[in-house]
């Protein structure tokens, strides 16, 4: 990642999509400079949001950083993203779908104000198009080929999700799937095996929908996840049932489910994960 200042402008040239952009974004927030993004991969909505995620050197989550001012402009070259490793797009699809499920569940007991309501309404753009075009988009990315399907998925990952994130309050932009992801960041095996944010978050959606008893939606997402190889069981993310005490403690240590239609307990997460394990076993 190259990063250089020109006058009052902090420029960032990224070989990245999530952590690289967030690093420069937090720097821009803290030095009060305008910020432009050039996503070279579509792995998260980081290049469109004012939220920056800060990690410890060991890869575990440290904190969320917020700015009232989003970035000034995003420059997206779909050919560059088509030529980037397809695994980033694959993980990005997982993170994108999360936005829809988390903001609809997190806001369920509230009467959202205008900006929140706009974001929640927009959030269906983060799930339906991904499931509609995701498999073809991934194949096109593997072939380094820009197509309408790939463009739709890139716009879904970066723009739709970024707008939802900027419209809704932080308690709606996150939820139990991200809490579960944060939990798995404490396991050295998550970092050692190079599991992506969006990859683990997509597994978190399956657990979240199971806990929420949205079985029809869970089953639809499960089929899609299996079709493109997103994780559907603990073994897919190199985790074991005996790791879960650490995972659930970390999952609930953050702010992700402080606004939620019901109180989430560690036991609830363990039960959701084990129920998913049984479902996955049955479906193979
Ligand atoms: Zn995310």
GROMACS .gro file of N, CA, C and O and ligand atoms in nm, residues 44-45 53 95-96 98-99 102 173 178 181 197-198 201, ligand 1:
model
   57
   44UNK      N    1  -1.504  -0.567   0.070
   44UNK     CA    2  -1.594  -0.510   0.171
   44UNK      C    3  -1.644  -0.376   0.117
   44UNK      O    4  -1.601  -0.331   0.012
   45UNK      N    5  -1.731  -0.309   0.197
   45UNK     CA    6  -1.779  -0.177   0.157
   45UNK      C    7  -1.688  -0.068   0.214
   45UNK      O    8  -1.724   0.050   0.210
   53UNK      N    9  -1.236   0.020   1.079
   53UNK     CA   10  -1.221  -0.086   1.178
   53UNK      C   11  -1.072  -0.100   1.211
   53UNK      O   12  -0.989  -0.110   1.121
   95UNK      N   13  -1.980  -1.050   0.307
   95UNK     CA   14  -1.994  -0.930   0.391
   95UNK      C   15  -2.114  -0.847   0.348
   95UNK      O   16  -2.186  -0.791   0.431
   96UNK      N   17  -2.137  -0.840   0.218
   96UNK     CA   18  -2.246  -0.760   0.163
   96UNK      C   19  -2.382  -0.813   0.207
   96UNK      O   20  -2.467  -0.738   0.253
   98UNK      N   21  -2.455  -0.975   0.460
   98UNK     CA   22  -2.473  -0.953   0.604
   98UNK      C   23  -2.547  -0.824   0.633
   98UNK      O   24  -2.629  -0.817   0.725
   99UNK      N   25  -2.516  -0.721   0.554
   99UNK     CA   26  -2.574  -0.588   0.579
   99UNK      C   27  -2.726  -0.594   0.581
   99UNK      O   28  -2.791  -0.535   0.666
  102UNK      N   29  -2.846  -0.812   0.896
  102UNK     CA   30  -2.819  -0.749   1.025
  102UNK      C   31  -2.905  -0.625   1.045
  102UNK      O   32  -2.962  -0.606   1.152
  173UNK      N   33  -2.602  -0.110   1.152
  173UNK     CA   34  -2.507  -0.150   1.048
  173UNK      C   35  -2.426  -0.273   1.091
  173UNK      O   36  -2.350  -0.331   1.015
  178UNK      N   37  -2.170  -1.006   1.267
  178UNK     CA   38  -2.040  -0.942   1.292
  178UNK      C   39  -1.988  -0.973   1.433
  178UNK      O   40  -1.868  -0.985   1.453
  181UNK      N   41  -1.831  -1.300   1.397
  181UNK     CA   42  -1.700  -1.283   1.330
  181UNK      C   43  -1.596  -1.232   1.432
  181UNK      O   44  -1.485  -1.286   1.439
  197UNK      N   45  -1.258  -1.162   0.644
  197UNK     CA   46  -1.369  -1.102   0.719
  197UNK      C   47  -1.505  -1.146   0.662
  197UNK      O   48  -1.588  -1.202   0.733
  198UNK      N   49  -1.524  -1.121   0.532
  198UNK     CA   50  -1.653  -1.151   0.470
  198UNK      C   51  -1.686  -1.299   0.469
  198UNK      O   52  -1.802  -1.339   0.472
  201UNK      N   53  -1.791  -1.372   0.833
  201UNK     CA   54  -1.919  -1.304   0.857
  201UNK      C   55  -2.033  -1.379   0.788
  201UNK      O   56  -2.143  -1.390   0.843
  285LIG    ZN1   57  -1.826  -0.653   0.760
   0.00000   0.00000   0.00000
